[in-house]
PDB file of C-alpha atoms in Angstrom:
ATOM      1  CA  UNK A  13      14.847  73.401  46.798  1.00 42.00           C
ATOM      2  CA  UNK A  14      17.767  75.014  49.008  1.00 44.00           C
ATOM      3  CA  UNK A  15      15.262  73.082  52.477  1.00 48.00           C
ATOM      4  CA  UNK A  16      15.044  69.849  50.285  1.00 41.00           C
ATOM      5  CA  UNK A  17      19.020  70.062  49.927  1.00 41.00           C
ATOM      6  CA  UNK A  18      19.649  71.103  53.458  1.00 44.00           C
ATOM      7  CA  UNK A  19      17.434  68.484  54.982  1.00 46.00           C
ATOM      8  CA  UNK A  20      19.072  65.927  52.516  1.00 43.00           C
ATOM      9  CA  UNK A  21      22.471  66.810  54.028  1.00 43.00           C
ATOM     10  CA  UNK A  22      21.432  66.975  57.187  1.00 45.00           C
ATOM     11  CA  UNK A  23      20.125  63.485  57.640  1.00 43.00           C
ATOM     12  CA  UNK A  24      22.859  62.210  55.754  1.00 41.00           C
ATOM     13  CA  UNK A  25      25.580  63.713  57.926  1.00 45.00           C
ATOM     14  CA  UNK A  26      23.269  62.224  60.768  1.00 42.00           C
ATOM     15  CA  UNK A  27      23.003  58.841  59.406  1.00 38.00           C
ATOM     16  CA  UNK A  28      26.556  58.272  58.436  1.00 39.00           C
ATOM     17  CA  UNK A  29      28.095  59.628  60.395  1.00 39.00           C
ATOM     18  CA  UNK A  30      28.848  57.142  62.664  1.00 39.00           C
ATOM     19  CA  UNK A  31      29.742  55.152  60.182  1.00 34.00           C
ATOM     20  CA  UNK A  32      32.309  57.299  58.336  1.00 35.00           C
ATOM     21  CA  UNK A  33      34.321  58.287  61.226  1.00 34.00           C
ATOM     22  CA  UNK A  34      36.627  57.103  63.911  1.00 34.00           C
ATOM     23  CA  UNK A  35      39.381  58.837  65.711  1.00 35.00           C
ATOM     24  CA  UNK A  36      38.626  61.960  67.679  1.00 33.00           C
ATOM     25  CA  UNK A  37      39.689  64.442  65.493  1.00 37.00           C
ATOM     26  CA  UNK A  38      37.327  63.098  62.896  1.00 36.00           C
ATOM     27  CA  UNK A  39      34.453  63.515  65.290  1.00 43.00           C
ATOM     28  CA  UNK A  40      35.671  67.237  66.172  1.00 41.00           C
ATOM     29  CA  UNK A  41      35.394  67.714  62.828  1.00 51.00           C
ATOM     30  CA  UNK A  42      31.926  65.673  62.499  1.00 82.00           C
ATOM     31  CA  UNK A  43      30.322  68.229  64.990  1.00 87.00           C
ATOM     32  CA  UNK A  44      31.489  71.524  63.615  1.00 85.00           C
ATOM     33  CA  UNK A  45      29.973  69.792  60.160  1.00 83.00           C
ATOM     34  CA  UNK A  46      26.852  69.015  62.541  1.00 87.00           C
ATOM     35  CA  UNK A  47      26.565  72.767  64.508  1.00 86.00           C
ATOM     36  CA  UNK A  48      27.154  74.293  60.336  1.00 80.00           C
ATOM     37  CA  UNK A  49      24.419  72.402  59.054  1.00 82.00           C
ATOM     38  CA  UNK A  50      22.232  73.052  61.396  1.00 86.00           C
ATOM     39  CA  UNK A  51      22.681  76.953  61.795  1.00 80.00           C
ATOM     40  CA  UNK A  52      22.263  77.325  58.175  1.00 77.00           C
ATOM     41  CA  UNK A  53      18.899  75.615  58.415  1.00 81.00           C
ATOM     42  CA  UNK A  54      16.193  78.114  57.382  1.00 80.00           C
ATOM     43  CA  UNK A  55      13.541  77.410  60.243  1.00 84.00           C
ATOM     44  CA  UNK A  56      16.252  77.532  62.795  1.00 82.00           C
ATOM     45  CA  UNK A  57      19.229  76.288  64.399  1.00 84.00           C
ATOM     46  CA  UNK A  58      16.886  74.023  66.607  1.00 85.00           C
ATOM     47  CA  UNK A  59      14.032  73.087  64.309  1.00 90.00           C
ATOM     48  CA  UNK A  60      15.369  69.051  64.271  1.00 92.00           C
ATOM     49  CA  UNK A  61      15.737  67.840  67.269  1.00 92.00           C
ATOM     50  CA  UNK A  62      18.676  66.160  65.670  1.00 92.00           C
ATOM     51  CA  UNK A  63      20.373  69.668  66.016  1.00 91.00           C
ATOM     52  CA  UNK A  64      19.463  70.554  69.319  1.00 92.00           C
ATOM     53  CA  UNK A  65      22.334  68.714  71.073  1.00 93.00           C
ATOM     54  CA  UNK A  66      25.399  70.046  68.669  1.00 92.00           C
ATOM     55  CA  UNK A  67      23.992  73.836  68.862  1.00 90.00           C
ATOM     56  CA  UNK A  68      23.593  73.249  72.704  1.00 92.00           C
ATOM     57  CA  UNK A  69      27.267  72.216  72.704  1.00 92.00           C
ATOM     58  CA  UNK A  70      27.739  75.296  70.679  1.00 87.00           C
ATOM     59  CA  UNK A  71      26.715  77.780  73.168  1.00 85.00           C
ATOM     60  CA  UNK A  72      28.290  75.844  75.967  1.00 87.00           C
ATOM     61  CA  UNK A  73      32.085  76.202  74.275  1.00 86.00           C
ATOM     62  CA  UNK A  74      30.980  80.317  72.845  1.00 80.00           C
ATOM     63  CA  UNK A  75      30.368  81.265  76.289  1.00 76.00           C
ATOM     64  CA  UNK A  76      33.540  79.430  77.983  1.00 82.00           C
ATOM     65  CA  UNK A  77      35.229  81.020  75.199  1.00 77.00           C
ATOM     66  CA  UNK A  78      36.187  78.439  73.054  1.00 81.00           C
ATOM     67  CA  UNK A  79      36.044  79.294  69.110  1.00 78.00           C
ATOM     68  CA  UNK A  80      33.683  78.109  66.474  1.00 80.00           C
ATOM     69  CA  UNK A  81      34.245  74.658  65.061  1.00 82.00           C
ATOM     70  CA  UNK A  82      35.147  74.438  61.428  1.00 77.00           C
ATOM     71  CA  UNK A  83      33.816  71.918  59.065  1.00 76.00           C
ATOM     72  CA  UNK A  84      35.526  71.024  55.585  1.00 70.00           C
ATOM     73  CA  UNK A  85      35.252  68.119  53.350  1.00 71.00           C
ATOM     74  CA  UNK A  86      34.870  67.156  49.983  1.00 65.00           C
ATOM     75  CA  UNK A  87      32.668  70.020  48.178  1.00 75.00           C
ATOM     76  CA  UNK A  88      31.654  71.765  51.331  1.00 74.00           C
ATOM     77  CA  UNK A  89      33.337  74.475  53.285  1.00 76.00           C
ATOM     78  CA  UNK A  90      33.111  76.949  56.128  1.00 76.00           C
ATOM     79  CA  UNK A  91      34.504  80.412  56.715  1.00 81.00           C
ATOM     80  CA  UNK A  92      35.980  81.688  59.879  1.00 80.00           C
ATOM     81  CA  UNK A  93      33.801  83.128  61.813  1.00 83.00           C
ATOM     82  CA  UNK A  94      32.694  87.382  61.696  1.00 88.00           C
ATOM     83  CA  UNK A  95      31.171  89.525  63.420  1.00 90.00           C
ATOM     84  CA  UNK A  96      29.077  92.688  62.194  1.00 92.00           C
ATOM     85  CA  UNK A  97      26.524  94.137  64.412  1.00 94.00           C
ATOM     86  CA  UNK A  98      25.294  96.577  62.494  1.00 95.00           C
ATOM     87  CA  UNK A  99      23.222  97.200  58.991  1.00 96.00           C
ATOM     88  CA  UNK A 100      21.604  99.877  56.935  1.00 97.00           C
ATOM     89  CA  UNK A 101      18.404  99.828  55.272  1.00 96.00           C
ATOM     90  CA  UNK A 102      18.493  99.251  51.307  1.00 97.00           C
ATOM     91  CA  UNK A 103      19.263 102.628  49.982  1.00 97.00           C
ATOM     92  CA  UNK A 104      21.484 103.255  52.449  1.00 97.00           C
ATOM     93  CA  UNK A 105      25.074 101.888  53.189  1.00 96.00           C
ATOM     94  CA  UNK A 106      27.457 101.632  56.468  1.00 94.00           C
ATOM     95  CA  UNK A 107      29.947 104.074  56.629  1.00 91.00           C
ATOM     96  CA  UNK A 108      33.041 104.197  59.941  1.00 83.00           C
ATOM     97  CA  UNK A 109      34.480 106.875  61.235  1.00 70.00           C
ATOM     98  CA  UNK A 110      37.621 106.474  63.455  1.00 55.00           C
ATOM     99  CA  UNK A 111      38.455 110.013  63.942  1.00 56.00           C
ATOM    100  CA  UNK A 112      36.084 110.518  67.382  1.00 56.00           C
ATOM    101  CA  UNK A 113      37.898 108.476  69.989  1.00 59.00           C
ATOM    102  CA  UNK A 114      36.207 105.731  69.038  1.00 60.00           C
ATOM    103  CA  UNK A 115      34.677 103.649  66.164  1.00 70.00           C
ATOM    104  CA  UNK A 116      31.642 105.479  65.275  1.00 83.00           C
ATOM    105  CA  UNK A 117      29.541 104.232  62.318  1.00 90.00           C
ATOM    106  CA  UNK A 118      26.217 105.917  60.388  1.00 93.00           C
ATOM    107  CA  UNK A 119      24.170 104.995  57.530  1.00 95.00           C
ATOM    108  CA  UNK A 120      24.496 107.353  54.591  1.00 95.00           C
ATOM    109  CA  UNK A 121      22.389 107.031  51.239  1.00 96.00           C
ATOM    110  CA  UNK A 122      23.607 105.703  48.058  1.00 96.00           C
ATOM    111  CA  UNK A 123      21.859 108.137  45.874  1.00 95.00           C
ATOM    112  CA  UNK A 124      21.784 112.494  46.447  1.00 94.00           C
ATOM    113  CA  UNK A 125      18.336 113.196  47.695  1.00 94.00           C
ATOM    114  CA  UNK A 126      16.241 116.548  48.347  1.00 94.00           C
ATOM    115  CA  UNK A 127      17.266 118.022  51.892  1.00 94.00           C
ATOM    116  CA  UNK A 128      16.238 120.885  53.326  1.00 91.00           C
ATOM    117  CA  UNK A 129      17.359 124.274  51.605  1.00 89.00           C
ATOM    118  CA  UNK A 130      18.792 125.870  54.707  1.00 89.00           C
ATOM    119  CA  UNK A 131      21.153 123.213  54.356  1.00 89.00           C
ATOM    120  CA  UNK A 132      22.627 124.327  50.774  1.00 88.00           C
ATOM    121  CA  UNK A 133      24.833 127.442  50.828  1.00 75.00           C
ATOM    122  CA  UNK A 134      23.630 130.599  48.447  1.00 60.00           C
ATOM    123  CA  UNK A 135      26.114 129.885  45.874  1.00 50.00           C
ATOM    124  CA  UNK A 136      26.479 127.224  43.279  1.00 50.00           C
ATOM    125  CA  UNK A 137      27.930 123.761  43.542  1.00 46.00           C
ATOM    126  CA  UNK A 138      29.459 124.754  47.593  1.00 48.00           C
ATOM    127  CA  UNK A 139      30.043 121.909  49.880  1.00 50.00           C
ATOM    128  CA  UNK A 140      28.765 122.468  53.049  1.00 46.00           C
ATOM    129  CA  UNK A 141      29.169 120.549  56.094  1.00 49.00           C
ATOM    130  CA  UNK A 142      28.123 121.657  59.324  1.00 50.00           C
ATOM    131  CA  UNK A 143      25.222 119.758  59.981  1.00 58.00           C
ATOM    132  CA  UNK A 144      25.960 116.237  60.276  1.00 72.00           C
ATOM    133  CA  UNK A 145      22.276 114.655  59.361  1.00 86.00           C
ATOM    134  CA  UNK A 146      23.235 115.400  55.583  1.00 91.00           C
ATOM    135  CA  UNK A 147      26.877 114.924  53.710  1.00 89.00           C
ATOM    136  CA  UNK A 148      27.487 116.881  50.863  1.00 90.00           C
ATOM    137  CA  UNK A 149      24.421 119.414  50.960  1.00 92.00           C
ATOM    138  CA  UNK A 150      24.517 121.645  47.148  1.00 91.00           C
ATOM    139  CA  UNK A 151      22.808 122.584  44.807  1.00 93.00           C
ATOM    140  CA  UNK A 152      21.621 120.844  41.452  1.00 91.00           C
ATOM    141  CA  UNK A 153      19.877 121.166  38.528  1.00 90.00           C
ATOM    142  CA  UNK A 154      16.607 118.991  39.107  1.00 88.00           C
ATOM    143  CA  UNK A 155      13.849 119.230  35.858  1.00 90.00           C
ATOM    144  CA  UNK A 156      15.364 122.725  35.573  1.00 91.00           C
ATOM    145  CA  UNK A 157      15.168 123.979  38.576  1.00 92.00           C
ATOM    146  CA  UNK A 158      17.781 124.634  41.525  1.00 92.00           C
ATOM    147  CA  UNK A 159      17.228 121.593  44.260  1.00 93.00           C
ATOM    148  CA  UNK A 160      19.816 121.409  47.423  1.00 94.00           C
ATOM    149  CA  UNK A 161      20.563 118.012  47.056  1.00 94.00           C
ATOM    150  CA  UNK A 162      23.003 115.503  49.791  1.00 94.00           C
ATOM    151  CA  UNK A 163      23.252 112.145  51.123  1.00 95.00           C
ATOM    152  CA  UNK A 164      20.906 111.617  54.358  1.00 95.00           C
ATOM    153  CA  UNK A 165      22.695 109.916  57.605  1.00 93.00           C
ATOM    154  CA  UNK A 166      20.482 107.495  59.552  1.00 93.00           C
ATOM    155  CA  UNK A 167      21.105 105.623  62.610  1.00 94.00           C
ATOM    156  CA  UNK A 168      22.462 102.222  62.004  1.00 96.00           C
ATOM    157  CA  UNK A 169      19.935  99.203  62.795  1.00 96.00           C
ATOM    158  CA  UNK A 170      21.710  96.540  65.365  1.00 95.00           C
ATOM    159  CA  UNK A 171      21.443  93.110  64.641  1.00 93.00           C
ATOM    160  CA  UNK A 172      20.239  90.586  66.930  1.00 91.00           C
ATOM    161  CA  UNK A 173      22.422  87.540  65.438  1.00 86.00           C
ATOM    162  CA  UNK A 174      25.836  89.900  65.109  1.00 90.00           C
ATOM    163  CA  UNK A 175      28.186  86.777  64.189  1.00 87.00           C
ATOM    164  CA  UNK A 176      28.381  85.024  60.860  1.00 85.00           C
ATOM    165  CA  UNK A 177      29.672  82.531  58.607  1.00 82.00           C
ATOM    166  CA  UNK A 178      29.926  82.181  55.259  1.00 85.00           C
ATOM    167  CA  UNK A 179      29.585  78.245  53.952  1.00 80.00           C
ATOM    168  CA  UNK A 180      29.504  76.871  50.631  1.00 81.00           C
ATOM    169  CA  UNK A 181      28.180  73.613  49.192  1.00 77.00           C
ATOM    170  CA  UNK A 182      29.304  72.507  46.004  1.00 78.00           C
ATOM    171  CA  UNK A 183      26.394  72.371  43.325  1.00 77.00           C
ATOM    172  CA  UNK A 184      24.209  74.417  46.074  1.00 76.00           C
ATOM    173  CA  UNK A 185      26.224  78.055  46.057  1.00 80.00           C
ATOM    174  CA  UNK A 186      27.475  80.358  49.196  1.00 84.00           C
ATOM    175  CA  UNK A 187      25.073  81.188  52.146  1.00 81.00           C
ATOM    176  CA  UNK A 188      25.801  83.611  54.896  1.00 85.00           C
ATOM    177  CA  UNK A 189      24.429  82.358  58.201  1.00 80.00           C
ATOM    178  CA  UNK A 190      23.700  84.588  61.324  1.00 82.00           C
ATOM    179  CA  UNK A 191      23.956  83.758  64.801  1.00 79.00           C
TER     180      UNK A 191
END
């Protein structure tokens, strides 16, 4: 359904297009509607060779440093572009830490899970943080028995399409699309 809608708007930002518009601004505007559509195509940014020439444009201005082109109009909009080049794993979520010199980020679980008892100190309910593979190592009560329980780290995964927008068609929700 969300393809059949896509491809509908596609072709008929295509089609009309040239019909609709006049003035330069309006075809600014036209393309960033053009490169938007496009990038939030499922099978690609390049898929329709209808899209190959505004996405080619698109790399062109990114890498002589222009910025992204917006797109509004009635019952569509675009974000501003972002940028996040990392993400966790389900289970676990991205956490920052400023305090090293420099923006340093980890993975930690959601949920408390079994670690390794040499990580737990001997007495009850002690937080203990030393080794940095495990935040909040303690002891708990699992099915009646003492468990050191804590929240794993893992090393971030690095996106290969850091930058984003969010858009938003009327009638068709909100879609986040990487680039």
């Amino acid at each position: 359904m969300k393809s059949l809608l896509l491809n509908s708007l596609l072709a008929a930002c295509f089609v009309a297009s040239p019909y609709l518009i006049s003035g330069s601004k309006a075809q600014a505007e036209d393309w960033g509607c053009q490169v938007i559509l496009c990038l939030s195509n499922p099978g690609g940014p390049s898929q329709y060779a209808e899209c190959r020439p505004p996405i080619q444009k698109l790399w062109r201005e990114l890498a002589e440093g222009h910025g992204f082109p917006t797109c509004s109009g009635v019952g569509f909009q675009s974000s501003r572009p972002g940028y996040e080049p990392y993400y966790c794993d389900t289970g676990y979520k991205l956490m920052g830490d400023d305090s090293r010199g420099g923006r340093q980020v980890t993975c930690v679980s959601t949920a408390p899970q079994p670690v390794s008892e040499s990580l737990c100190w001997n007495s009850n309910d002690t937080y203990h943080t030393s080794n940095n593979s495990v935040l909040l190592p303690r002891w708990q009560r699992v099915d009646g028995r003492r468990q050191c329980m804590g929240f794993p780290n893992a090393r971030p995964n690095v996106r290969s399409q850091p930058h984003y927008i969010d858009i938003s068609i009327d009638g068709a929700g909100k879609q986040r699309v990487w680039y």
